[in-house]
Coordinates of C-alpha atoms and ligand atoms in Angstrom, one line a residue:
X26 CA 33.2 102.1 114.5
X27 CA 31.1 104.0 112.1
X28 CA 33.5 107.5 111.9
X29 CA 30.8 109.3 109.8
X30 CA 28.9 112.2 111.1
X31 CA 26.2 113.2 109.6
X32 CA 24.2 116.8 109.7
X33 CA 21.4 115.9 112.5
X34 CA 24.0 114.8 114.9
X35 CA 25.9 117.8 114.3
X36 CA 23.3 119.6 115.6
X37 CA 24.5 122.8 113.6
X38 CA 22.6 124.6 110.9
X39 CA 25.8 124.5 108.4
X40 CA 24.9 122.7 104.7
X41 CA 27.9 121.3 104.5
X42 CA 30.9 119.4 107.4
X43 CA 33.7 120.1 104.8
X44 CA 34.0 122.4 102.0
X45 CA 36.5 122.5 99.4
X46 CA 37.7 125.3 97.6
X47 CA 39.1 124.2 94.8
X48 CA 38.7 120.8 92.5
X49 CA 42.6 120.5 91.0
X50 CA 44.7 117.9 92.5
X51 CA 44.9 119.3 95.9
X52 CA 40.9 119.4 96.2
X53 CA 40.2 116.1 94.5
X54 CA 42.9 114.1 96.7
X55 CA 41.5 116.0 99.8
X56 CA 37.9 114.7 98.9
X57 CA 39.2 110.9 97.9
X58 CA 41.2 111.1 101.8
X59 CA 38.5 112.5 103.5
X60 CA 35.4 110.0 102.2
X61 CA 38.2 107.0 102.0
X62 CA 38.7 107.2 105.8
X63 CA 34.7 107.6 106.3
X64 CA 34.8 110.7 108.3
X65 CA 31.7 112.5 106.3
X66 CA 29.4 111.4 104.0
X67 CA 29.5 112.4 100.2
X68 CA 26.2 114.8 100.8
X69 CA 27.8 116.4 103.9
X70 CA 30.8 117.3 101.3
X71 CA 30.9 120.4 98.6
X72 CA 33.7 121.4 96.5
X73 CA 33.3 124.7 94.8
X74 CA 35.1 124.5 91.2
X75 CA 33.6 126.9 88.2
X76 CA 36.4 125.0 85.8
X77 CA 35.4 121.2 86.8
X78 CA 37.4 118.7 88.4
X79 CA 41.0 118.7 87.3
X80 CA 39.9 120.7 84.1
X81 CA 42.5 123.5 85.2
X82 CA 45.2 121.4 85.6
X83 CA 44.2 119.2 82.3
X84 CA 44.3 122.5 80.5
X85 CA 47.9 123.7 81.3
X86 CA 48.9 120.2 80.4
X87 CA 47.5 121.1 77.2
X88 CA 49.1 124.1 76.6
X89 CA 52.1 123.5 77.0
X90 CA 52.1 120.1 75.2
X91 CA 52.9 118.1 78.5
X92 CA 52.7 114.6 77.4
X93 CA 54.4 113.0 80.5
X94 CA 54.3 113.6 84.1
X95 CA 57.8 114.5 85.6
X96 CA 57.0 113.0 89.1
X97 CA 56.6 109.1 89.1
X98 CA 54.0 107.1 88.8
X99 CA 53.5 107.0 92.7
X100 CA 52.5 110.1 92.7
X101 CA 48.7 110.6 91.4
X102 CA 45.4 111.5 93.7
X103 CA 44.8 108.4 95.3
X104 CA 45.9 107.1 98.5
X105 CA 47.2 104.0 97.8
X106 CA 50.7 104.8 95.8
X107 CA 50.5 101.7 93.5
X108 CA 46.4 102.9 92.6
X109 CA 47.7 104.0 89.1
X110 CA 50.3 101.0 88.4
X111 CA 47.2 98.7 89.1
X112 CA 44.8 100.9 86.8
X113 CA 47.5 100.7 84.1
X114 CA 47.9 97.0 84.9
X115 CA 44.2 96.0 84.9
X116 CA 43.9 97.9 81.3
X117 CA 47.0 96.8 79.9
X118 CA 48.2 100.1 79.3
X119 CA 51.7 99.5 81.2
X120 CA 53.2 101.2 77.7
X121 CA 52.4 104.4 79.1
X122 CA 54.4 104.0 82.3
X123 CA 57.5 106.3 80.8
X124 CA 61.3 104.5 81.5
X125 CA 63.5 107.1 83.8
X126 CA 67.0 106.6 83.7
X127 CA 66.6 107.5 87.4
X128 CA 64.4 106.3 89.5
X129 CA 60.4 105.0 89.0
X130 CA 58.2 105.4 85.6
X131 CA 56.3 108.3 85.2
X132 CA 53.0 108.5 83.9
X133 CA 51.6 109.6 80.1
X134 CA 49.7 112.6 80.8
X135 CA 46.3 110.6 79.6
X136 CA 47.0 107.7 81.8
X137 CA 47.1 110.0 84.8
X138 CA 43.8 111.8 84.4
X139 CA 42.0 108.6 83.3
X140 CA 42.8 107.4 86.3
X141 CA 42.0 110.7 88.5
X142 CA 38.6 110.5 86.6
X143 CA 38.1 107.1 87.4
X144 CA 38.4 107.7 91.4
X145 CA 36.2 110.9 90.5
X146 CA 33.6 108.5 89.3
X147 CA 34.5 106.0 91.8
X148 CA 33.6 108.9 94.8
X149 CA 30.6 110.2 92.6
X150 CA 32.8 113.8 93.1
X151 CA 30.7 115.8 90.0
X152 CA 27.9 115.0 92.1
X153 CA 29.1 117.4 95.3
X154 CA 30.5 120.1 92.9
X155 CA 29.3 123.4 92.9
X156 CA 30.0 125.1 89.8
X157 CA 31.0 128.7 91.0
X158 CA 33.7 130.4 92.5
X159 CA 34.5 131.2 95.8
X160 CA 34.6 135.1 96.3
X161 CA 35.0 135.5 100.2
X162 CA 35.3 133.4 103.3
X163 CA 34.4 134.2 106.6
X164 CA 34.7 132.6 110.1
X165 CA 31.0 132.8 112.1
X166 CA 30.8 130.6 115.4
X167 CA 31.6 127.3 114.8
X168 CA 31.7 127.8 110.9
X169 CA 32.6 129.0 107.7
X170 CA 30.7 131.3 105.5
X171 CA 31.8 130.6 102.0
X172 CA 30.6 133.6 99.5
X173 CA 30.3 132.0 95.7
X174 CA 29.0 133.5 92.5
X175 CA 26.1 131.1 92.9
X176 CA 25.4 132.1 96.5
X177 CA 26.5 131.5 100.2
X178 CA 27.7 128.1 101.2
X179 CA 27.5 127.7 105.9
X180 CA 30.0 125.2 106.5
X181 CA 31.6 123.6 109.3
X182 CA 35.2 123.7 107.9
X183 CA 36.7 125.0 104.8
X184 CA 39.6 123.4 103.0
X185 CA 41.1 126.5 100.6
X186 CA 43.2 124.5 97.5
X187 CA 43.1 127.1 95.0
X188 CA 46.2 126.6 92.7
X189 CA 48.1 129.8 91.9
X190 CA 44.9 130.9 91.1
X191 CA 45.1 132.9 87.9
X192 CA 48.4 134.5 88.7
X193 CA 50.9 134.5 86.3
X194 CA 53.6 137.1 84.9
X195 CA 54.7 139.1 82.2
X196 CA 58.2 140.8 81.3
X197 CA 58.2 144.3 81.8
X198 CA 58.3 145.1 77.6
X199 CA 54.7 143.4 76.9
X200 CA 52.6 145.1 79.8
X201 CA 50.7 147.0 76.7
X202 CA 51.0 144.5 73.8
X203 CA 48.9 142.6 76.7
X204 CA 46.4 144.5 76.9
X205 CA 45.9 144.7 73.2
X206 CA 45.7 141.1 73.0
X207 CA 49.0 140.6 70.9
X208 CA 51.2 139.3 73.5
X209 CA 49.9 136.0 75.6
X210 CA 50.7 133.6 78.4
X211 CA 50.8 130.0 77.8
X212 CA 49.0 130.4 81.4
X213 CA 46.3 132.3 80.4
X214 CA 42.6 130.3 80.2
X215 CA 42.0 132.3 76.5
X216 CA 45.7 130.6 75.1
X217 CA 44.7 127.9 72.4
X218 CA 48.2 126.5 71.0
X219 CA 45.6 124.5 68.4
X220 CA 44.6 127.7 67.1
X221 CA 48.2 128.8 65.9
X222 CA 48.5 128.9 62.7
X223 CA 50.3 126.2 60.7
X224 CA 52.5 128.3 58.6
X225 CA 52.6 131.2 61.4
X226 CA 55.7 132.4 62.7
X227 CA 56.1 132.3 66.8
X228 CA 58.0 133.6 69.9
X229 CA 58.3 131.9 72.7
X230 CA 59.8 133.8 76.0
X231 CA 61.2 131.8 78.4
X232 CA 63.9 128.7 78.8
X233 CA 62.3 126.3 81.5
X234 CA 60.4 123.1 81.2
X235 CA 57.2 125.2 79.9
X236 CA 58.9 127.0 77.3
X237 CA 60.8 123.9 76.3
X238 CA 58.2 121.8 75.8
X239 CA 56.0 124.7 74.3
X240 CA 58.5 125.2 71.9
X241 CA 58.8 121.6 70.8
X242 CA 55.2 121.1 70.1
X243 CA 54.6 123.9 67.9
X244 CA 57.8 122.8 65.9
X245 CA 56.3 119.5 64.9
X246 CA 54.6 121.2 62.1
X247 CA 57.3 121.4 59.2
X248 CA 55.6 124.9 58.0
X249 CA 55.7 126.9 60.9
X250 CA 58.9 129.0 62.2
X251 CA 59.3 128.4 65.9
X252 CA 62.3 131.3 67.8
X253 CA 62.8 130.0 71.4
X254 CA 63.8 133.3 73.4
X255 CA 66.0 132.4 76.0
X256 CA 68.3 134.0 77.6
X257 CA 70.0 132.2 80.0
X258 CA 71.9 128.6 79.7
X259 CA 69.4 126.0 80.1
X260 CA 69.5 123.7 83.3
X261 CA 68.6 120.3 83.7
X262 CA 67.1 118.8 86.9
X263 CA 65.1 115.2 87.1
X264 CA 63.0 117.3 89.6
X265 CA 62.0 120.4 91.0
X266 CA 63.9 120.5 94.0
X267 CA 66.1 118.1 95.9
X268 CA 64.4 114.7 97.0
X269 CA 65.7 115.2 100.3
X270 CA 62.2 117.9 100.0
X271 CA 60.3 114.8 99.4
X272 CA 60.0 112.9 102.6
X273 CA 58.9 115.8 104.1
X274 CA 60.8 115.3 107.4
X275 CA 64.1 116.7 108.1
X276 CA 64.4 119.5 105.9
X277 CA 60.8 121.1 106.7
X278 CA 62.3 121.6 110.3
X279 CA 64.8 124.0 108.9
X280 CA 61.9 126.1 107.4
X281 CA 59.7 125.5 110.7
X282 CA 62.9 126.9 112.5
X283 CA 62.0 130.3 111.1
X284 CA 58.4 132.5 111.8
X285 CA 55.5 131.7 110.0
X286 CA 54.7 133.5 107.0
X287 CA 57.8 134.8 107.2
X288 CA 60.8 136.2 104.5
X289 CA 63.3 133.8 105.6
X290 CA 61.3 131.0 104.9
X291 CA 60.0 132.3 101.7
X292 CA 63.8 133.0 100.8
X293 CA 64.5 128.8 101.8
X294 CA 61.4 127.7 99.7
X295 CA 63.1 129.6 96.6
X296 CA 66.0 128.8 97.1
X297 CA 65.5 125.2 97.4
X298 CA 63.4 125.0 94.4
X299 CA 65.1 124.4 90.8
X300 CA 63.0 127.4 89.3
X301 CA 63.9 127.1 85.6
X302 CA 65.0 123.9 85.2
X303 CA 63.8 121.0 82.5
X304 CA 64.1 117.6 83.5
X305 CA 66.6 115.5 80.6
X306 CA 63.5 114.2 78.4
X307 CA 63.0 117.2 77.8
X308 CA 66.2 119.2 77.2
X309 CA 66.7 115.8 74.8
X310 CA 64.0 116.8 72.7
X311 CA 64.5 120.4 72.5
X312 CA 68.3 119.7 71.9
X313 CA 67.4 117.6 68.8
X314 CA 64.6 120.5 67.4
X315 CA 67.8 123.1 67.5
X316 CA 69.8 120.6 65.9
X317 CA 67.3 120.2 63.2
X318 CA 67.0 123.4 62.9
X319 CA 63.1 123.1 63.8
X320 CA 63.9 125.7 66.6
X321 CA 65.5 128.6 66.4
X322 CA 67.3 129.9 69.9
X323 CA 67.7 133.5 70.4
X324 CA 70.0 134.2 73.1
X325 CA 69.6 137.7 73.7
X326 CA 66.3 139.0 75.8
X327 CA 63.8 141.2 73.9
X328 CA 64.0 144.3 74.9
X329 CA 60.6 145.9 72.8
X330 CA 57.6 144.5 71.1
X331 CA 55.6 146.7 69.0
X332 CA 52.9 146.0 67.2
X333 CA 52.6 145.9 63.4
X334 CA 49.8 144.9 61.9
X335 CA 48.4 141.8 63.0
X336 CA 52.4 141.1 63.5
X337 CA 54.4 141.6 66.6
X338 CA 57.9 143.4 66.3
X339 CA 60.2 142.0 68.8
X340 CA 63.5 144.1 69.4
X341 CA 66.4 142.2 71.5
X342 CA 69.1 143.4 73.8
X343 CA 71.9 142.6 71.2
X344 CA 69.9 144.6 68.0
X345 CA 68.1 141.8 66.4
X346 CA 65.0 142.0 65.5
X347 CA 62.1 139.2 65.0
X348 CA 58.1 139.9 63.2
X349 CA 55.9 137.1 64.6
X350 CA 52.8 136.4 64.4
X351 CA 52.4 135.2 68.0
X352 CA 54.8 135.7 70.9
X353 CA 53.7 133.6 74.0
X354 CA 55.3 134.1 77.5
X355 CA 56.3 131.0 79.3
X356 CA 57.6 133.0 82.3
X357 CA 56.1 131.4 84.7
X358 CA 53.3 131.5 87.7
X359 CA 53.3 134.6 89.9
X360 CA 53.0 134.9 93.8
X361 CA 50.9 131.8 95.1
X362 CA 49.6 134.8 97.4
X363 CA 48.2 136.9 94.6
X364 CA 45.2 135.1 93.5
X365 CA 42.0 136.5 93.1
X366 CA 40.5 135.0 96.4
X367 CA 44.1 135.2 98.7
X368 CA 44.4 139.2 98.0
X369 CA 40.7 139.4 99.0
X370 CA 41.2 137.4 102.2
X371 CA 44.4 139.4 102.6
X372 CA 42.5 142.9 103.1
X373 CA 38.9 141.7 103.8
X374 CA 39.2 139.1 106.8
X375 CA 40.5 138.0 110.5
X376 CA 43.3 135.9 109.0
X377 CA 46.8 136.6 109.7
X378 CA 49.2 137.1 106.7
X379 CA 52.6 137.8 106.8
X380 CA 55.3 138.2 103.9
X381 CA 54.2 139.3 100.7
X382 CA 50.7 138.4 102.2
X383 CA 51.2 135.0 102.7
X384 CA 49.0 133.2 105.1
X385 CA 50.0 132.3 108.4
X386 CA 49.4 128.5 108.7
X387 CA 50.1 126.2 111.8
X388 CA 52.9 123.8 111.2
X389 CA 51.1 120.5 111.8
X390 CA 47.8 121.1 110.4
X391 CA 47.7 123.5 108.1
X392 CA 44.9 125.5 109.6
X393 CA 45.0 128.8 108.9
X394 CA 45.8 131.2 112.0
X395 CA 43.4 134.0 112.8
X396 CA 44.9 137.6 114.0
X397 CA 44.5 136.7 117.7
X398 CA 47.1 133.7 117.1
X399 CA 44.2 130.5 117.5
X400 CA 43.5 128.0 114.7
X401 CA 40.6 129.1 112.4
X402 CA 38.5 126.8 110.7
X403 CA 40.2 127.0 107.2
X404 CA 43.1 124.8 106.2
X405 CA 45.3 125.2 103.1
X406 CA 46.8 122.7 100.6
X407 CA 48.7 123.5 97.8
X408 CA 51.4 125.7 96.8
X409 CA 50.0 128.9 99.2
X410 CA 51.3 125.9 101.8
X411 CA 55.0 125.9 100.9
X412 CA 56.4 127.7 103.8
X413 CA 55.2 124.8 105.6
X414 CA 55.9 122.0 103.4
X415 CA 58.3 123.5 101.3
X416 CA 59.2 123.3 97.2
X417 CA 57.3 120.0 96.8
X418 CA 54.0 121.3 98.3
X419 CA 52.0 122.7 94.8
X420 CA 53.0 119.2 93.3
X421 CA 51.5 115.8 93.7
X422 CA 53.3 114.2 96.7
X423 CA 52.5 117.7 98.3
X424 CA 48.5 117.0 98.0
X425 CA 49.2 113.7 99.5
X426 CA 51.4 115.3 102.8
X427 CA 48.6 118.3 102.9
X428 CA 46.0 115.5 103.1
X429 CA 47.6 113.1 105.6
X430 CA 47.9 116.4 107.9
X431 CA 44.5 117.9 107.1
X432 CA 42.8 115.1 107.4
X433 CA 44.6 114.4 110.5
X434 CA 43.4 117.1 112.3
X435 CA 39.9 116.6 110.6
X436 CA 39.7 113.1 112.4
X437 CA 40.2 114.1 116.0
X438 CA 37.8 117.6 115.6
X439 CA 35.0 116.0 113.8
X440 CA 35.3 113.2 116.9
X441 CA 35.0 116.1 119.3
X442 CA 32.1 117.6 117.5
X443 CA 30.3 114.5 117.7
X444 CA 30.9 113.6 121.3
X445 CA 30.0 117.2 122.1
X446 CA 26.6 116.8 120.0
X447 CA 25.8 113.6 121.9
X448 CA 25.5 115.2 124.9
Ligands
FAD526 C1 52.1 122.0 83.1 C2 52.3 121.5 84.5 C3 52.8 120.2 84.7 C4 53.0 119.8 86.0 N1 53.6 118.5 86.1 C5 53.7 118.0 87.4 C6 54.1 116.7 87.6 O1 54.5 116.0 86.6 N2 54.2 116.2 88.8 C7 53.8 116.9 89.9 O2 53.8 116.4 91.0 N3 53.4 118.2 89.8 C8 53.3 118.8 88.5 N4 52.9 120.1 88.4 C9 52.6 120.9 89.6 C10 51.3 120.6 90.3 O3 51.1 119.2 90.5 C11 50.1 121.1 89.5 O4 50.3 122.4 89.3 C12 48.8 120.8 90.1 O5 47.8 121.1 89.2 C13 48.5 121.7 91.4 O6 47.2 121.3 91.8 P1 46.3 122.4 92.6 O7 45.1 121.6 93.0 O8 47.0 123.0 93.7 O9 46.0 123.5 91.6 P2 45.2 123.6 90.2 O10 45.4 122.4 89.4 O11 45.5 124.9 89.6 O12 43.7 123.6 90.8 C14 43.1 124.7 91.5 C15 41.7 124.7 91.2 O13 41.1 125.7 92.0 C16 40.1 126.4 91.3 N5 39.9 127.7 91.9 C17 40.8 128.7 91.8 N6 40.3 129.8 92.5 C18 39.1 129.4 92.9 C19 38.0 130.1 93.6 N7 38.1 131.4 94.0 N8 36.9 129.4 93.8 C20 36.7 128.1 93.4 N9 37.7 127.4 92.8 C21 38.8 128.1 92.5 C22 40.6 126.3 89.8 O14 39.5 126.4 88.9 C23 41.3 125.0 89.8 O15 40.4 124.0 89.3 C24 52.7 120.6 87.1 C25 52.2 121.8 86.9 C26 52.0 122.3 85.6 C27 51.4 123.7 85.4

């Protein structure tokens, strides 16, 4: 049975059936499901990117010096989990499938966007990219009004997978030095770690997996002075949360038990996450640059940063002081809730939000619940989803649960829709 529908049978005047917001991991393995399992065609498809597909994702990687994947090499944006072994296979580049002393291999960084930008090419994906940013969404009768920067986008159904979105924070003590430009977050889009200077001195604020591997990269150069700032133990974890999280069955009820969008939930998703935590390749590595002396740890937590000069002045708790030429925050995303688009949504539109603003979804679909308690036309994937699917859902294995429920619900209302316009 030919599952495609295309735009005449539709009988609406919408551009597009499905439109993307977002063209990270979330949107790209949304795209691969949706035109793998034939429901639309590529031209009745959008996805609204202004950084290119993956580029956001690639560029953190970058940043921070990730040259492995933590998660294994099942988990990538195709459907089929042994996609990326075969890619490897077929290009004999098996030597980038990382040993685990637990577990599968993982992936080199390079392996797994090679092969993301194979299927990209495979599902033609530039081609339906609009290069812009989504500014506002709103429901009309039987569709979506997407707002961009490069104008309005009518579309049948709207599938938000927007990352964190920009959101990322700062210790109290640098609020100013931010503004001036003399404090930075690895996060930020403007952070080049090539740029730092070989024989420049650097902070580095934080003691997770970010800062850690951070940290390790800039101390490859013999010249340059590298002072982790860390003030807690470190803490090692193969993963970000329990595997139990994984399998997305079992565990998820105990979050479903609780209201939607709700604290308690929010409270269960942090607490089940390993927030912090470096997987052992990692704290291997860093162990051996403090042994070398290639790192220096400061244990205390900086207190005040002033500038000096072109130099930053970094005071810590226990009187030490530090001048650096660069002091870079690893201290993690902020609020998956406080991007850009979500805080619009959150005081613009007919959605329903609850804690901290985050958005009431259904349980088995996803969609995104409108004040008067029905299912909207927008679904969410991605880490705004983790009171639904909990700690796993920003991560790779979460874009594949997303899409199986998603699409799931796609399959069944674009039948629906096409019975109804045969009629
Ligand atoms: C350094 C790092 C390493 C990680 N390693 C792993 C790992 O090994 N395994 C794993 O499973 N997970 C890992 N993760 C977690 C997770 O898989 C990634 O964060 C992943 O990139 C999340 O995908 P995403 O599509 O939700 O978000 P993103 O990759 O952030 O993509 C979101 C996209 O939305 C776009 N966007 C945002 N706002 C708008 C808007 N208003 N309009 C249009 N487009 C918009 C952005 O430009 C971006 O391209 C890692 C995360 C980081 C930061």
């Amino acid at each position: 049975m030919d599952r495609r529908m295309s735009m005449t049978e539709t009988n609406t005047d919408t551009d597009t059936v499905v439109t993307i917001v977002g063209g990270g991991v979330h949107g790209v393995h949304l795209a691969v499901r949706l035109l793998q399992a034939d429901l639309i065609d590529r031209h009745e498809l959008r996805i609204v990117d202004p950084a290119g597909l993956l580029e956001s994702f690639r560029r953190k990687c970058r940043q921070c010096g990730m040259v492995e994947f933590r998660s294994p090499l099942v988990h990538h944006v195709a459907t089929d989990p042994f996609s990326l072994r075969d890619f490897a296979r077929a290009r004999g580049r098996e030597n980038e499938l990382c040993p685990t002393t637990v577990g599968a291999e993982r992936p080199t960084a390079s392996l797994f966007f090679d092969h993301a930008e194979w299927l990209c090419d495979r599902y033609d994906l530039e081609s339906v990219r609009l290069d812009a940013r989504a500014t506002d969404i709103e429901e009309a009768r039987r569709s979506v009004e997407i707002e961009t920067t490069q104008g309005r986008i009518a579309s049948q159904w709207c599938l938000l997978a927007v990352g964190h979105g920009h959101s990322f924070t700062y210790p109290e003590w640098a609020t100013e030095l931010v503004s001036a430009r003399s404090v930075t977050h690895v996060w930020d889009p403007a952070f080049d770690p090539d740029a730092i200077g070989e024989t420049s001195s650097v902070g580095i604020v934080g003691g997770g997996i970010t800062a850690a591997q951070l940290a390790t990269t800039l101390a490859q150069l013999p010249g340059r002075d590298v002072v982790l700032f860390a003030r807690s133990p470190f803490y090692v974890e193969t993963l970000e949360a329990s595997t139990d999280w994984m399998h997305f069955s079992g565990v998820t009820e105990r979050l479903h038990a609780h209201p939607p969008a709700s604290q308690a939930r929010e409270e269960l998703v942090a607490d089940a996450r390993y927030d912090g935590a470096m997987p052992p390749y990692v704290f291997r590595r860093l162990r051996r640059a403090l042994e070398q002396e290639r790192i220096e740890l400061e244990r205390s937590e900086i207190t005040v940063a002033t500038e000096a000069g072109s130099t930053v002045v970094a005071t810590c708790r226990d009187g030490s002081a530090f001048c650096l030429d660069e002091l870079v925050c690893a201290t993690g995303f902020g609020s998956p809730y406080d991007g850009k688009l979500f805080r619009h949504l959150r005081q613009q539109s007919t959605l329903r939000t609850g804690y901290r603003g985050a958005p009431v979804l259904d349980d088995d679909t996803l969609r995104w619940r409108r004040q008067d308690g029905t299912p909207s036309r927008v679904a969410v994937s991605g880490v705004a989803a983790q009171q639904v699917l909990g700690p796993f859902a920003r991560n790779v294995i979460g874009a594949r649960r997303a899409g199986e429920l998603i699409v799931g619900f796609l399959e069944s209302e674009l039948d629906v829709g096409k019975q109804e316009a045969r009629l």
